[in-house]
XYZ file of C-alpha atoms in Angstrom:
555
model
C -33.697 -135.853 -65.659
C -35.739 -138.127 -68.000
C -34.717 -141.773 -68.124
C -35.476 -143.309 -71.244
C -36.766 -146.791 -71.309
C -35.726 -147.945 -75.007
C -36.880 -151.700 -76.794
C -33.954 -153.976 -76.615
C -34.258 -156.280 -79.537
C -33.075 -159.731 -80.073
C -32.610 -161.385 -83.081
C -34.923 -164.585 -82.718
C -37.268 -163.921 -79.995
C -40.639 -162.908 -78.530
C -41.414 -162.757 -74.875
C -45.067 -162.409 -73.242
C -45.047 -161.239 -70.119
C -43.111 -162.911 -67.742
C -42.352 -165.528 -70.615
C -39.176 -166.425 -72.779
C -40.014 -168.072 -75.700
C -38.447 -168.963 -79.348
C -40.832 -169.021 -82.210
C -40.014 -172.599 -84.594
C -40.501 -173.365 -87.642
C -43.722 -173.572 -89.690
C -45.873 -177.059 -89.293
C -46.436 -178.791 -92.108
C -48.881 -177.136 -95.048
C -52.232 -178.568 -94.508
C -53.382 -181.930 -96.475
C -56.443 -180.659 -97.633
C -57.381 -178.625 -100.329
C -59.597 -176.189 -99.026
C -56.681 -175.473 -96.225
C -54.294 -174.866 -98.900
C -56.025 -172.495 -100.557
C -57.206 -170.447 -97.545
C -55.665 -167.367 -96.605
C -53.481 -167.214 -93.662
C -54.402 -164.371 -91.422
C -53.579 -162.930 -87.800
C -55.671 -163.228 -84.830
C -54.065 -160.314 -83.475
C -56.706 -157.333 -82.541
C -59.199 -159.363 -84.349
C -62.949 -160.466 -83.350
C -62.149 -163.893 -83.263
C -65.561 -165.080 -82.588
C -68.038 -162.449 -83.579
C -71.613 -163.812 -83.276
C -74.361 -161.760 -85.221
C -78.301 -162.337 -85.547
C -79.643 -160.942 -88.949
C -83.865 -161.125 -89.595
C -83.473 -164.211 -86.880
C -80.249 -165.943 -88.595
C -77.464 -166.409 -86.333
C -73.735 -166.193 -87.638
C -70.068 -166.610 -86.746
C -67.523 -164.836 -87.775
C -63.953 -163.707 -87.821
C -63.835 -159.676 -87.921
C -59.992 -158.990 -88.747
C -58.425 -156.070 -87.594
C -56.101 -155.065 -90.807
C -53.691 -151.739 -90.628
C -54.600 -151.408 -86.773
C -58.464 -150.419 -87.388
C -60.700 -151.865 -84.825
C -62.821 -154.989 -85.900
C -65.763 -153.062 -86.260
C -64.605 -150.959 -88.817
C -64.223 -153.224 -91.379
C -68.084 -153.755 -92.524
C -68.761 -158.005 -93.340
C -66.660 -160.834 -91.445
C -65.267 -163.688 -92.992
C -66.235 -167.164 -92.271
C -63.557 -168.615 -90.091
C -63.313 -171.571 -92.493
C -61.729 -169.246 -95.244
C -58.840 -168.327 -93.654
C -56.015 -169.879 -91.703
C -55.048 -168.303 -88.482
C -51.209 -168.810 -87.451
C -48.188 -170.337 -87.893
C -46.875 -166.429 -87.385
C -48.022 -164.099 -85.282
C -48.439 -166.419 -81.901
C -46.186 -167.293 -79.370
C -44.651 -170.490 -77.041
C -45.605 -170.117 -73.204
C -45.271 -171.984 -69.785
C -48.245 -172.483 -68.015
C -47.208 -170.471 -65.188
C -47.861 -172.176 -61.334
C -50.421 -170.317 -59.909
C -53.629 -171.514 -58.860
C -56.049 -169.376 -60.824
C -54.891 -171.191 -63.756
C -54.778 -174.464 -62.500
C -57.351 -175.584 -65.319
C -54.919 -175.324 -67.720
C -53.257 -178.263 -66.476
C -50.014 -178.914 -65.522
C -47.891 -175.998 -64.599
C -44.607 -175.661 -66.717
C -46.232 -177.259 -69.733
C -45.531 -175.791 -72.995
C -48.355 -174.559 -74.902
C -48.792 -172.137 -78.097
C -50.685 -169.239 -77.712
C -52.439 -167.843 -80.883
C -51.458 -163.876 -80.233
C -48.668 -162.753 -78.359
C -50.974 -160.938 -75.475
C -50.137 -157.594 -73.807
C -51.849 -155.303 -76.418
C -52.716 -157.637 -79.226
C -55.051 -159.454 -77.177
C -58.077 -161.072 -79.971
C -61.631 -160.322 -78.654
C -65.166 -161.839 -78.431
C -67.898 -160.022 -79.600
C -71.438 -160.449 -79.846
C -71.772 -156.918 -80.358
C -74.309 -157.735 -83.289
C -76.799 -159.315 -81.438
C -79.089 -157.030 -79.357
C -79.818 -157.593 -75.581
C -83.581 -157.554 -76.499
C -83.503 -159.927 -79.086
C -82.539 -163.285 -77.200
C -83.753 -164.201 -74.013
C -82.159 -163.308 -70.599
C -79.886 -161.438 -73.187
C -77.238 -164.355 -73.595
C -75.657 -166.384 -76.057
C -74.244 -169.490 -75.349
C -70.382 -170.584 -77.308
C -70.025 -174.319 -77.231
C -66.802 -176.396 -78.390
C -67.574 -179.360 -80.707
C -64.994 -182.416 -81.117
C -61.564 -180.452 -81.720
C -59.425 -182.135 -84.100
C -55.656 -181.820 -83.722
C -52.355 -183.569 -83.738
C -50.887 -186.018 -81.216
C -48.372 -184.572 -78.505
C -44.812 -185.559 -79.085
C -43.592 -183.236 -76.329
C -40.521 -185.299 -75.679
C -40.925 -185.684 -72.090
C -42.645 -182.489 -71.051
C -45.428 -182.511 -68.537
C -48.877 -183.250 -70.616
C -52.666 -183.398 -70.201
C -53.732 -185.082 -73.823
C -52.682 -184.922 -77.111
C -53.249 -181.766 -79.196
C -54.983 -179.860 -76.632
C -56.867 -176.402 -76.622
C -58.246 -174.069 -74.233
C -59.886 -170.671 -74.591
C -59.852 -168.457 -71.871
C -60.792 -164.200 -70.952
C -58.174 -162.453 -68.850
C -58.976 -158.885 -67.290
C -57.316 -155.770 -66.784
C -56.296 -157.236 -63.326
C -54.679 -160.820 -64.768
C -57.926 -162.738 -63.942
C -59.038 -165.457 -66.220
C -62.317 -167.165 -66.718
C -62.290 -169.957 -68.748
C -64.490 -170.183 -71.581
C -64.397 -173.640 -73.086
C -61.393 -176.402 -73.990
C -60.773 -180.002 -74.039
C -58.375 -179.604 -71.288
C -59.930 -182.069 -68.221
C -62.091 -180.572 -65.988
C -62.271 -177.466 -68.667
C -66.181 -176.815 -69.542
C -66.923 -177.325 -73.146
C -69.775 -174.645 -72.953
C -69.402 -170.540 -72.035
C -72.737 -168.503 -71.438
C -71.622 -164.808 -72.612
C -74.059 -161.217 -72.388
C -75.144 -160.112 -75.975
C -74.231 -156.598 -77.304
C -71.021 -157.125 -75.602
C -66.867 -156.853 -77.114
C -65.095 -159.294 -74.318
C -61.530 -158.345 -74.958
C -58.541 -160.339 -73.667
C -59.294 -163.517 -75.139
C -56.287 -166.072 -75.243
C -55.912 -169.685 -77.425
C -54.043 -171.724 -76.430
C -53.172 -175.102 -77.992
C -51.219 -178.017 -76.691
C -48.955 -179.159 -79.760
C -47.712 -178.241 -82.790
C -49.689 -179.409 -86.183
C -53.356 -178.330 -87.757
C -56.198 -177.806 -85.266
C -59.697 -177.892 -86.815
C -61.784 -175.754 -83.896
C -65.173 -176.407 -83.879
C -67.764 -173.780 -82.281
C -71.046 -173.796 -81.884
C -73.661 -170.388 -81.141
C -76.436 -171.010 -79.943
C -79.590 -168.681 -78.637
C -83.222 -168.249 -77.557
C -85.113 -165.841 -79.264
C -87.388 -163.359 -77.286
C -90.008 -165.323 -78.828
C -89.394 -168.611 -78.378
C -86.999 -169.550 -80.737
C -83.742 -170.901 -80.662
C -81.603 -170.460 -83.530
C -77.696 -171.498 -83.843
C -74.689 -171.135 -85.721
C -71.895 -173.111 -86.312
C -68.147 -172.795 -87.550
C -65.058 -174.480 -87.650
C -61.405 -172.772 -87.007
C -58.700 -173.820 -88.622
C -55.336 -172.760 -86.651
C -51.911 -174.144 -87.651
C -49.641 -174.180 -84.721
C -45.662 -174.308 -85.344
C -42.848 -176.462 -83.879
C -42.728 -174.687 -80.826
C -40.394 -176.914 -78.351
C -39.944 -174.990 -74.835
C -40.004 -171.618 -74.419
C -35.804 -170.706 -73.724
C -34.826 -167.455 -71.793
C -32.466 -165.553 -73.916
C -29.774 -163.533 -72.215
C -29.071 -160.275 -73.455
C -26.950 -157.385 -72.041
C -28.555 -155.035 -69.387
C -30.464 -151.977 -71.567
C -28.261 -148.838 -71.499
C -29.869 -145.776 -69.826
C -29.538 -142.373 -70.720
C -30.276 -138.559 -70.235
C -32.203 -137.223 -72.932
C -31.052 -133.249 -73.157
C -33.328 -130.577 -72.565
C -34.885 -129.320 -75.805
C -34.429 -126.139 -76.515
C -38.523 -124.907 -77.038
C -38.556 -122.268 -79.920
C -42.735 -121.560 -79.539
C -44.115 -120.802 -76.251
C -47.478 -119.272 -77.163
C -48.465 -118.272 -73.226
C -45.883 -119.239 -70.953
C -47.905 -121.756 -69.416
C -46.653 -124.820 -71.315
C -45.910 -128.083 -69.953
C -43.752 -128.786 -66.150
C -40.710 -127.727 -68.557
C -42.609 -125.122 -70.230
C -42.226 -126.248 -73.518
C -45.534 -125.854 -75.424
C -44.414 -127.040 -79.246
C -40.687 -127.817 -79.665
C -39.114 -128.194 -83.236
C -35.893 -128.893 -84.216
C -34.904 -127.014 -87.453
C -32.991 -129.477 -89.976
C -29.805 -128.995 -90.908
C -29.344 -126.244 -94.128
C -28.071 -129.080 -96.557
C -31.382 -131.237 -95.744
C -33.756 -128.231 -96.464
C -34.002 -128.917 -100.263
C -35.849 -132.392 -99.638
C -37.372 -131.726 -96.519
C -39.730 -128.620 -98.229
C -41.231 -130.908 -100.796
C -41.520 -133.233 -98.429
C -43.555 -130.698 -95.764
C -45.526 -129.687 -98.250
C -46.603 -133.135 -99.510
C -47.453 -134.116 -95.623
C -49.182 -130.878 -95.526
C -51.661 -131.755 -98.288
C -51.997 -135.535 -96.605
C -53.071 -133.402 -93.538
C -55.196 -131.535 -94.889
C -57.795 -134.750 -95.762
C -58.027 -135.365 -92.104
C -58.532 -131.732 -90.421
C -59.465 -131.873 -86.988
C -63.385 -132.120 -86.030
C -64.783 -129.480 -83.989
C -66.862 -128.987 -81.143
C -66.489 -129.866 -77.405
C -67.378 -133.364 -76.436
C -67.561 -135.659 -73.672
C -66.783 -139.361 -74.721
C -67.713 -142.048 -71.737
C -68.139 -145.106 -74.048
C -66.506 -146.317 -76.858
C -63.017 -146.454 -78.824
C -60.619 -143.667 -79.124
C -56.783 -143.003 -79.762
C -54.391 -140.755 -78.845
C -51.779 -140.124 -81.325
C -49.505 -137.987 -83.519
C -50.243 -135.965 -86.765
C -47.436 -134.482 -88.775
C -49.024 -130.789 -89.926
C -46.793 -129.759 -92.458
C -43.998 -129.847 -90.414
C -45.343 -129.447 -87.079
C -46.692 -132.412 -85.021
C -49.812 -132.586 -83.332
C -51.070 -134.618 -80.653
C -54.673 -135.321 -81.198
C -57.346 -138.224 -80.256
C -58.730 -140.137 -83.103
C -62.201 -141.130 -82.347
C -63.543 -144.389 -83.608
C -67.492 -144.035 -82.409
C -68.442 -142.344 -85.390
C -67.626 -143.813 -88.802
C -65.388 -142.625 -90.491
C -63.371 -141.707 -87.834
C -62.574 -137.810 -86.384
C -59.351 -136.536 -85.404
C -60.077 -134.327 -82.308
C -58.335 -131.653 -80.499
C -57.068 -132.698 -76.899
C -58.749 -129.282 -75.771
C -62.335 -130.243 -77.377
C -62.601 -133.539 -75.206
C -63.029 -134.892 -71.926
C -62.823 -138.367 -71.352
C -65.300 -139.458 -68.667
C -64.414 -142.440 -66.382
C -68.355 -143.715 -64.717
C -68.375 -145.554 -61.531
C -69.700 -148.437 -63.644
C -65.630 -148.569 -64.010
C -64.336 -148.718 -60.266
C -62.971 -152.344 -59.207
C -61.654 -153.055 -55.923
C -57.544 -153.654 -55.468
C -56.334 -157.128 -54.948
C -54.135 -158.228 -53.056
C -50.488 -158.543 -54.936
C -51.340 -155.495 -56.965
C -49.011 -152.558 -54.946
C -48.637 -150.916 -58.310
C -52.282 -149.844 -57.851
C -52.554 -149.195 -54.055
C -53.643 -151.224 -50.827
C -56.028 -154.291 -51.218
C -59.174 -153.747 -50.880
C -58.574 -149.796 -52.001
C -61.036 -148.535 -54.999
C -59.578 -147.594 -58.120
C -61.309 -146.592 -61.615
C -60.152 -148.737 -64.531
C -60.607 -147.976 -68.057
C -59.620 -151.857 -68.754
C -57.227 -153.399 -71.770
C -59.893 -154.626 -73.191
C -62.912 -153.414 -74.781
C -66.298 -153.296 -72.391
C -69.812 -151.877 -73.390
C -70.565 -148.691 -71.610
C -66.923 -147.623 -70.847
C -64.463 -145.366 -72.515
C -61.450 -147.548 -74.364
C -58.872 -145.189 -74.635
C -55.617 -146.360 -76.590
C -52.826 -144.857 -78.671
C -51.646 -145.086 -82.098
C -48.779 -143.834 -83.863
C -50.757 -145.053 -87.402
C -51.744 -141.394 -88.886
C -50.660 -141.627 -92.645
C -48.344 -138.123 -92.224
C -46.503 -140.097 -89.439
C -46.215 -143.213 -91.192
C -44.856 -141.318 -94.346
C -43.016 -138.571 -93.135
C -40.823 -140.181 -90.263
C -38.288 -142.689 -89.145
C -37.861 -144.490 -85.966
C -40.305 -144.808 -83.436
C -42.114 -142.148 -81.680
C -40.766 -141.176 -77.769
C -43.878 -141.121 -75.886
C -43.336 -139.089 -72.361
C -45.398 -138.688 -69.583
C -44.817 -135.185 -68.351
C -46.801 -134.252 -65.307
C -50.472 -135.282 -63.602
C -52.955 -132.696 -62.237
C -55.633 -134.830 -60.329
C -56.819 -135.761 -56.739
C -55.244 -139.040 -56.673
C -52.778 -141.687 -58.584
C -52.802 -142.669 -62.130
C -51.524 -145.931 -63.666
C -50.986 -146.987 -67.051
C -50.199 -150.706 -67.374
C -50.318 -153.536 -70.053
C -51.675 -157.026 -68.689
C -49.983 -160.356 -70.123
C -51.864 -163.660 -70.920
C -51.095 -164.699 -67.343
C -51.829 -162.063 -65.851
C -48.215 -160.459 -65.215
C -48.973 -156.592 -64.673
C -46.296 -154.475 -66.813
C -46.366 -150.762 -65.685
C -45.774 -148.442 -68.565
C -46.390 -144.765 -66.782
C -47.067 -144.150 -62.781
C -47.847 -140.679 -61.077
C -46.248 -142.708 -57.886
C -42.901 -143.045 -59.437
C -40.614 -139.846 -60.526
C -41.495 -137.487 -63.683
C -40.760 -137.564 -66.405
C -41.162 -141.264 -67.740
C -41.092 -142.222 -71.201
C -41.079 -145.494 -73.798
C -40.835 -145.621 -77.450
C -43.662 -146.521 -79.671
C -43.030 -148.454 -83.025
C -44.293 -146.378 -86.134
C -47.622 -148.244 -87.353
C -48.451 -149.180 -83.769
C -52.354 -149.620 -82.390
C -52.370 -150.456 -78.704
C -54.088 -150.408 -75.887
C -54.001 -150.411 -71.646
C -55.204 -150.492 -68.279
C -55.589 -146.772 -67.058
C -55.608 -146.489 -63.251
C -57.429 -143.182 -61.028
C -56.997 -143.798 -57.109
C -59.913 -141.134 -56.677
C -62.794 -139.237 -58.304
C -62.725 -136.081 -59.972
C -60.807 -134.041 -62.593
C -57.123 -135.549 -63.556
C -55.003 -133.693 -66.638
C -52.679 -135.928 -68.137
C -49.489 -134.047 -69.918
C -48.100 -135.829 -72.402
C -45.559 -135.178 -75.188
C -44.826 -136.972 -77.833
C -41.709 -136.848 -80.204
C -40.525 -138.168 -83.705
C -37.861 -137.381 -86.490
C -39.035 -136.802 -89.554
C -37.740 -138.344 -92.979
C -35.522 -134.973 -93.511
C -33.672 -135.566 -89.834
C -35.822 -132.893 -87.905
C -36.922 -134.050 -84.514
C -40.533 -132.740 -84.006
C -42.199 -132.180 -80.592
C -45.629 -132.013 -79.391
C -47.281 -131.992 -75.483
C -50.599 -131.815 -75.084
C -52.762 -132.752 -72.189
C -55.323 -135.400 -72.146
C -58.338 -134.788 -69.886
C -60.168 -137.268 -67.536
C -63.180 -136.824 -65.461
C -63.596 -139.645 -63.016
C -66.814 -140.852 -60.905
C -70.789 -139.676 -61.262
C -70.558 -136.725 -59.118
C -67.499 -135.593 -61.394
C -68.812 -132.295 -63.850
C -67.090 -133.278 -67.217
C -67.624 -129.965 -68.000
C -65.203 -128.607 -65.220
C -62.483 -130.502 -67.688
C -62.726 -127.697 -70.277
C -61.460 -124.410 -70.154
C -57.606 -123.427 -69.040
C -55.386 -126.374 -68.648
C -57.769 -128.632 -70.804
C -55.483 -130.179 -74.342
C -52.829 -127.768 -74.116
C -50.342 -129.386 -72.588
C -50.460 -127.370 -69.272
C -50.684 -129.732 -66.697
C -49.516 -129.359 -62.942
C -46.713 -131.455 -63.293
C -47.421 -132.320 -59.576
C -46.460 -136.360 -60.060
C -43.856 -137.387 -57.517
C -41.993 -140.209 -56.855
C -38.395 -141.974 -55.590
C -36.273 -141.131 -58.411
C -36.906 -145.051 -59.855
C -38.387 -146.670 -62.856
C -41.704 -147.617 -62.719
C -41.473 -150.879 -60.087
C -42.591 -153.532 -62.736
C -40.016 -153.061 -65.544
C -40.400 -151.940 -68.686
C -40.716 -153.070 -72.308
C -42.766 -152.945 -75.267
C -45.136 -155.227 -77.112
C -44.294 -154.812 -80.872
C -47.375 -155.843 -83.179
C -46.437 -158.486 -86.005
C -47.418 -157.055 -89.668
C -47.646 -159.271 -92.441
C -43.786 -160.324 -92.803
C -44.026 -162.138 -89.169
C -42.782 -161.818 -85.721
C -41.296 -158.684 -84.763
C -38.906 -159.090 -81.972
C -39.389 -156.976 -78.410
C -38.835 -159.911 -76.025
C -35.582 -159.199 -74.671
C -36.435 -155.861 -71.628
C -39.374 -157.909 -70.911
C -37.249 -160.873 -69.650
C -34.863 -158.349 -68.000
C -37.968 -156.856 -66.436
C -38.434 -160.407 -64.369
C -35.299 -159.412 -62.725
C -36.521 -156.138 -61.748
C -39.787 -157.231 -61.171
C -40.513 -157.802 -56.901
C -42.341 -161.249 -56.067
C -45.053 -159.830 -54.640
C -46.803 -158.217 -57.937
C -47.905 -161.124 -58.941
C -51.727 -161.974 -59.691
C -53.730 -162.059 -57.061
C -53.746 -165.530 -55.390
């Protein structure tokens, strides 16, 4: 049986993780000028503060992150005092009571937060300034006099009028606070050079225009210092208190077996289904052949690199490719610019022990306290694979309808593997376990870049089978599995990942569990595009129910 674990939309809301909340209105248009001619932009996936050092001139800038490409894509950043970040695109929060984030202030206050978390999380990056170049390698990110409205809160717990703090959360729900005018808050973070710092949350205090003012500053090797400065304008909503919204419990269903009409050597997948396609029905044939053929062409531009490689740093996707009209898993790999579409079978993904953390306590999902598990983390860190997915191909976004089933089919590997998302305060959402029972699966909005935590208990070789399925504009339902490949720990041979088994979606299948969803619910972070919030807030609040007490962050 395969339980499907579907959005559940609501019709005005947004949820982080462990959150409720009800976007407002839009504040006020700004008074001045220059603010009203800006351009209003989304902090979502950006490089909110990206710090650069060019012939010994330091910058800051704002690297956006437009159509789902990663910052560093997109060649020159903006100046942050061109654009206008918010009213849409953030959300209303509680901060939650729990001592590591006790320097936010009072728990249960209402605050905004500038991106919705889970995978949208904006980033830090000084990856333009070379470790050499400044001394001790660091550059240090200090907040100026932030102006911003008075608190009219109503009665709701407060620390001061119109406040902000900035804060880095981990794969594990840790913060570290960077800077904020939140008492006891320091107003000055020392961060590594050559370094992407994902997971960075904004929070501010009220609604109203907030003029941000930061301040990079460095030491040259030879004696120099040199700084930057910039000033972030952010326009926060009427947000009021976040409000639960009730919504009927999700319906769960069997999905029937598919019927596989290709099985090329009998090895296939734990339901031996290699490539499964769905014919369309005779009367749609006359618009879905055009239709194939124009996809086919659109494929065609983006044919598949070649070549075995192993990939141990850097950003890639995993994602779907319609091929004519055949779908293809394949990983899109952003290290090289532009980017190559790779076949599952031509990679290994290698996991170094520069990646092992240790379990804490309150994290089950993962194992015992104090266990060792490899984590490829949320958010991007130098020197360690960033694996994500996508379902952002232009075949896919053109030539289907609905959102693409993602299903984790089976694990080959020495230990457990987790996939799970990571909210602003730190509430752990499992997406896939090998612990729990096979198969699992979630839906994936079309136009969707995310990424997660991935989990390995132990070192050495772990195939991942996964299959991925979408209907195309003509009504066919399209199939794909494919196995992605993991080598985990130094004294793993990434090598030993190629060869039988390796892309071709013939994993062992060999993931047990009780029968269950995955223990800490389930829902689905829906990026906002453009038009404005996109509503997947409802399974997440049902999720609360579900979720036990005791997977909380560590205390």
């Amino acid at each position: 049986m395969t339980t499907v674990r579907r959005l559940a939309a609501a019709a005005a809301g947004l949820a982080l993780v462990g959150l409720g909340i009800v976007p407002g209105p839009a504040a006020a248009a700004p008074a001045d000028d220059q603010a009203a001619s800006a351009r209003v932009t989304d902090a979502a996936g950006a490089d909110l503060v990206s710090v650069t050092l060019d012939q010994n001139l330091l910058g800051v800038q704002v690297r956006e992150a437009p159509s789902g490409r990663r910052p560093a894509d997109t060649g020159a950043g903006l100046d942050p005092s061109a654009v206008v970040f918010g009213p849409q695109g953030g959300a209303a929060v509680r901060v939650p009571e729990h001592p590591a984030f006790r320097f936010l202030g009072v728990p249960g206050r209402s605050m905004w937060a500038l991106t919705p978390g889970d995978t949208q999380f904006a980033t830090v990056d000084t990856t333009g300034v070379r470790r050499d170049a400044v001394r001790d390698g660091v550059i240090e990110l200090s907040l100026g006099s932030v102006d911003g409205p008075a608190d009219d809160s109503g009665g709701e717990p407060v620390e001061g009028p119109g406040d902000f703090a900035a804060y880095t959360i981990d794969g594990l729900g840790r913060p570290t606070p960077l800077f904020g005018t939140v008492a006891g808050m320091p107003r000055v973070a020392r961060l590594p050079a050559a370094t992407r710092t994902g997971g960075l949350v904004w929070l501010f205090g009220a609604a109203g225009d907030y003029r941000v003012p930061v301040t990079a500053t460095a030491t040259l090797t030879a004696g120099e210092q040199v700084r930057a400065e910039a000033v972030y304008h952010v326009r926060v909503p009427q947000f009021g208190a976040p409000v639960r919204i009730e919504v009927p419990a999700p319906q769960l269903r069997v999905a029937p077996a598919p019927v596989p009409t290709t099985t090329p050597d009998g090895a296939g997948t734990p339901d031996g289904a290699d490539t499964v396609t769905t014919a369309p029905p005779a009367d749609e044939d006359a618009v879905a052949m055009p239709q194939a053929a124009a996809l086919a062409a659109a494929a065609q531009n983006d044919p598949p690199a070649s070549g075995q490689v192993v990939i141990e740093d850097g950003h890639v996707d995993m994602g779907p490719q319609l091929d004519g009209s055949d779908l293809t898993i394949r990983l899109k790999d952003d290290r090289v610019n532009p980017a190559l579409w790779r076949e599952l079978a031509d990679v290994v993904l290698r996991v170094k022990d520069n990646a092992k953390i240790t379990v804490p306590a309150d994290a089950e999902y993962l194992g015992s306290a104090g266990d060792t598990v490899w984590l490829l983390p949320q958010g991007q860190q130098a020197g360690i694979v960033w694996p994500g997915w996508n379902t952002q191909h232009s075949s896919v976004i053109a030539g289907t309808r609905g959102p693409v089933t993602w299903t984790f089919r089976g694990v080959s590997g020495p230990g457990r593997f987790v996939l799970f998302l990571t909210g602003s305060f730190g509430a752990a959402e499992v997406l896939f376990s090998s612990a729990d029972s096979l198969p699992q699966q979630l839906d994936i909005p079309a136009n969707t870049h995310a990424h997660g935590n991935w989990a390995f208990s132990q070192p050495g070789i772990y195939r991942l089978a996964f299959e991925m399925t979408a209907t195309t504009t003509a009504g066919a339902q399209v199939t794909d599995t494919r196995t992605l490949t993991f080598a985990v720990g130094d004294e793993t041979d990434p090598d030993a990942g190629f060869g039988p088994g390796s892309g071709d979606g013939s994993g062992d299948g060999d993931g047990s569990g009780d029968g269950g969803l995955a223990r800490t619910g389930t829902s689905w972070r829906v990026p906002a595009f453009g038009a404005g919030l996109v509503v997947a807030g409802a399974l997440v609040l049902l999720a609360l129910r579900w979720r036990r007490p005791d997977q909380r962050l560590a205390r």
